[in-house]
PDB file of C-alpha atoms and ligand atoms in Angstrom:
ATOM      1  CA  UNK A 294      36.463 147.436  29.627  1.00  0.00           C
ATOM      2  CA  UNK A 295      39.601 144.837  29.352  1.00  0.00           C
ATOM      3  CA  UNK A 296      39.630 144.236  33.051  1.00  0.00           C
ATOM      4  CA  UNK A 297      38.738 140.410  32.726  1.00  0.00           C
ATOM      5  CA  UNK A 298      41.663 138.086  33.656  1.00  0.00           C
ATOM      6  CA  UNK A 299      43.532 140.999  35.562  1.00  0.00           C
ATOM      7  CA  UNK A 300      43.836 139.132  39.175  1.00  0.00           C
ATOM      8  CA  UNK A 301      47.848 138.436  38.697  1.00  0.00           C
ATOM      9  CA  UNK A 302      48.955 140.536  35.734  1.00  0.00           C
ATOM     10  CA  UNK A 303      49.525 144.797  36.710  1.00  0.00           C
ATOM     11  CA  UNK A 304      47.863 147.325  34.721  1.00  0.00           C
ATOM     12  CA  UNK A 305      50.654 148.661  32.353  1.00  0.00           C
ATOM     13  CA  UNK A 306      50.369 152.130  30.192  1.00  0.00           C
ATOM     14  CA  UNK A 307      52.422 154.074  27.771  1.00  0.00           C
ATOM     15  CA  UNK A 308      52.260 157.769  26.999  1.00  0.00           C
ATOM     16  CA  UNK A 309      50.378 158.675  23.724  1.00  0.00           C
ATOM     17  CA  UNK A 310      49.583 162.043  21.657  1.00  0.00           C
ATOM     18  CA  UNK A 311      46.030 162.344  21.421  1.00  0.00           C
ATOM     19  CA  UNK A 312      44.242 165.714  19.610  1.00  0.00           C
ATOM     20  CA  UNK A 313      41.734 167.036  21.745  1.00  0.00           C
ATOM     21  CA  UNK A 314      40.697 170.025  19.933  1.00  0.00           C
ATOM     22  CA  UNK A 315      40.836 172.333  16.833  1.00  0.00           C
ATOM     23  CA  UNK A 316      41.294 175.980  17.081  1.00  0.00           C
ATOM     24  CA  UNK A 317      41.654 178.692  14.599  1.00  0.00           C
ATOM     25  CA  UNK A 318      44.981 180.766  14.439  1.00  0.00           C
ATOM     26  CA  UNK A 319      44.609 184.538  13.795  1.00  0.00           C
ATOM     27  CA  UNK A 320      47.933 186.208  12.887  1.00  0.00           C
ATOM     28  CA  UNK A 321      48.031 189.841  13.484  1.00  0.00           C
ATOM     29  CA  UNK A 322      50.500 191.726  11.009  1.00  0.00           C
ATOM     30  CA  UNK A 323      53.905 192.419  12.558  1.00  0.00           C
ATOM     31  CA  UNK A 324      53.497 195.847  12.695  1.00  0.00           C
ATOM     32  CA  UNK A 325      50.820 195.975  15.364  1.00  0.00           C
ATOM     33  CA  UNK A 326      53.263 195.051  18.315  1.00  0.00           C
ATOM     34  CA  UNK A 327      56.355 196.352  16.770  1.00  0.00           C
ATOM     35  CA  UNK A 328      56.663 199.650  19.336  1.00  0.00           C
ATOM     36  CA  UNK A 329      56.878 197.865  22.404  1.00  0.00           C
ATOM     37  CA  UNK A 330      58.298 199.925  25.304  1.00  0.00           C
ATOM     38  CA  UNK A 331      59.211 197.406  27.644  1.00  0.00           C
ATOM     39  CA  UNK A 332      62.274 194.676  27.308  1.00  0.00           C
ATOM     40  CA  UNK A 333      61.314 191.824  25.102  1.00  0.00           C
ATOM     41  CA  UNK A 334      59.855 188.456  27.514  1.00  0.00           C
ATOM     42  CA  UNK A 335      59.217 190.650  30.763  1.00  0.00           C
ATOM     43  CA  UNK A 336      55.914 190.457  31.842  1.00  0.00           C
ATOM     44  CA  UNK A 337      55.312 194.386  31.247  1.00  0.00           C
ATOM     45  CA  UNK A 338      55.764 193.403  28.074  1.00  0.00           C
ATOM     46  CA  UNK A 339      53.643 190.517  27.417  1.00  0.00           C
ATOM     47  CA  UNK A 340      50.918 193.009  29.483  1.00  0.00           C
ATOM     48  CA  UNK A 341      51.615 195.280  26.981  1.00  0.00           C
ATOM     49  CA  UNK A 342      51.150 192.906  23.859  1.00  0.00           C
ATOM     50  CA  UNK A 343      48.001 192.057  25.296  1.00  0.00           C
ATOM     51  CA  UNK A 344      46.666 195.269  25.938  1.00  0.00           C
ATOM     52  CA  UNK A 345      47.860 196.155  21.929  1.00  0.00           C
ATOM     53  CA  UNK A 346      46.593 192.728  20.761  1.00  0.00           C
ATOM     54  CA  UNK A 347      43.111 193.338  22.560  1.00  0.00           C
ATOM     55  CA  UNK A 348      42.958 196.172  20.640  1.00  0.00           C
ATOM     56  CA  UNK A 349      43.550 195.090  17.486  1.00  0.00           C
ATOM     57  CA  UNK A 350      41.367 192.068  18.018  1.00  0.00           C
ATOM     58  CA  UNK A 351      38.749 194.663  18.787  1.00  0.00           C
ATOM     59  CA  UNK A 352      39.594 196.405  15.590  1.00  0.00           C
ATOM     60  CA  UNK A 353      39.156 192.947  13.600  1.00  0.00           C
ATOM     61  CA  UNK A 354      35.670 192.500  14.906  1.00  0.00           C
ATOM     62  CA  UNK A 355      34.505 195.806  13.824  1.00  0.00           C
ATOM     63  CA  UNK A 356      36.117 194.807  10.208  1.00  0.00           C
ATOM     64  CA  UNK A 357      34.532 191.909   9.981  1.00  0.00           C
ATOM     65  CA  UNK A 358      31.284 194.014  11.019  1.00  0.00           C
ATOM     66  CA  UNK A 359      31.722 197.090   8.188  1.00  0.00           C
ATOM     67  CA  UNK A 360      33.931 194.801   5.639  1.00  0.00           C
ATOM     68  CA  UNK A 361      35.776 198.070   4.626  1.00  0.00           C
ATOM     69  CA  UNK A 362      39.373 197.029   5.825  1.00  0.00           C
ATOM     70  CA  UNK A 363      41.918 195.317   3.329  1.00  0.00           C
ATOM     71  CA  UNK A 364      44.405 194.619   6.364  1.00  0.00           C
ATOM     72  CA  UNK A 365      46.555 191.576   6.091  1.00  0.00           C
ATOM     73  CA  UNK A 366      45.281 189.206   8.764  1.00  0.00           C
ATOM     74  CA  UNK A 367      46.545 185.354   8.314  1.00  0.00           C
ATOM     75  CA  UNK A 368      44.296 182.729   9.633  1.00  0.00           C
ATOM     76  CA  UNK A 369      45.096 179.503  10.324  1.00  0.00           C
ATOM     77  CA  UNK A 370      43.412 175.921  12.202  1.00  0.00           C
ATOM     78  CA  UNK A 371      45.948 174.359  14.119  1.00  0.00           C
ATOM     79  CA  UNK A 372      44.781 171.404  16.383  1.00  0.00           C
ATOM     80  CA  UNK A 373      45.076 170.912  20.108  1.00  0.00           C
ATOM     81  CA  UNK A 374      46.977 167.883  20.965  1.00  0.00           C
ATOM     82  CA  UNK A 375      47.663 166.440  24.561  1.00  0.00           C
ATOM     83  CA  UNK A 376      50.017 163.626  26.438  1.00  0.00           C
ATOM     84  CA  UNK A 377      47.529 161.036  27.814  1.00  0.00           C
ATOM     85  CA  UNK A 378      47.770 157.854  29.403  1.00  0.00           C
ATOM     86  CA  UNK A 379      46.856 154.947  27.551  1.00  0.00           C
ATOM     87  CA  UNK A 380      45.615 153.380  30.270  1.00  0.00           C
ATOM     88  CA  UNK A 381      43.151 156.021  31.945  1.00  0.00           C
ATOM     89  CA  UNK A 382      43.301 158.779  28.948  1.00  0.00           C
ATOM     90  CA  UNK A 383      44.131 161.651  31.229  1.00  0.00           C
ATOM     91  CA  UNK A 384      47.029 164.127  31.121  1.00  0.00           C
ATOM     92  CA  UNK A 385      50.262 162.372  31.156  1.00  0.00           C
ATOM     93  CA  UNK A 386      52.549 162.581  34.055  1.00  0.00           C
ATOM     94  CA  UNK A 387      54.267 159.602  35.818  1.00  0.00           C
ATOM     95  CA  UNK A 388      54.895 158.975  39.404  1.00  0.00           C
ATOM     96  CA  UNK A 389      58.339 157.762  40.093  1.00  0.00           C
ATOM     97  CA  UNK A 390      57.955 157.614  44.168  1.00  0.00           C
ATOM     98  CA  UNK A 391      56.850 153.765  43.830  1.00  0.00           C
ATOM     99  CA  UNK A 392      58.891 151.343  46.182  1.00  0.00           C
ATOM    100  CA  UNK A 393      59.489 148.959  43.503  1.00  0.00           C
ATOM    101  CA  UNK A 394      61.276 152.057  41.889  1.00  0.00           C
ATOM    102  CA  UNK A 395      58.866 151.238  38.578  1.00  0.00           C
ATOM    103  CA  UNK A 396      57.337 154.497  37.188  1.00  0.00           C
ATOM    104  CA  UNK A 397      53.619 154.784  36.754  1.00  0.00           C
ATOM    105  CA  UNK A 398      50.574 156.715  36.156  1.00  0.00           C
ATOM    106  CA  UNK A 399      50.392 159.561  38.661  1.00  0.00           C
ATOM    107  CA  UNK A 400      46.470 159.073  38.063  1.00  0.00           C
ATOM    108  CA  UNK A 401      45.773 155.368  37.405  1.00  0.00           C
ATOM    109  CA  UNK A 402      48.612 153.827  38.908  1.00  0.00           C
ATOM    110  CA  UNK A 403      49.500 151.839  35.449  1.00  0.00           C
ATOM    111  CA  UNK A 404      52.857 150.913  35.164  1.00  0.00           C
ATOM    112  CA  UNK A 405      55.046 153.018  32.453  1.00  0.00           C
ATOM    113  CA  UNK A 406      55.851 150.543  29.962  1.00  0.00           C
ATOM    114  CA  UNK A 407      57.908 152.324  26.924  1.00  0.00           C
ATOM    115  CA  UNK A 408      55.757 153.287  23.822  1.00  0.00           C
ATOM    116  CA  UNK A 409      56.661 151.131  20.510  1.00  0.00           C
ATOM    117  CA  UNK A 410      56.714 153.519  17.629  1.00  0.00           C
TER     118      UNK A 410
HETATM  119 ZN1   ZN B  98      46.955 156.191  33.682  1.00  0.00          ZN
END
């Protein structure tokens, strides 16, 4: 929309952190994943945690249905953020391969100007 007198001046942009959504985070009790028989951080470990939490989530759904359990479940609300180009609102990604050496937005080609704040 602000493309009026843009014949000689090149478009510029900077990086901005934008709120893109909101989610409810449910923190399971720590005992739910206490005994995992795989080394921490391995894919096998995360597979097992995924299975256990999948079962746990199923139980929580049943709990919500029948209201009988009193397990301590923590729910919180968190926002999703994304770093975006101020010129085109696409996810932030710099391209430094231009001949003039000026880093630009890989989506719209606007020249990156360091954000002031
Ligand atoms: Zn851009």
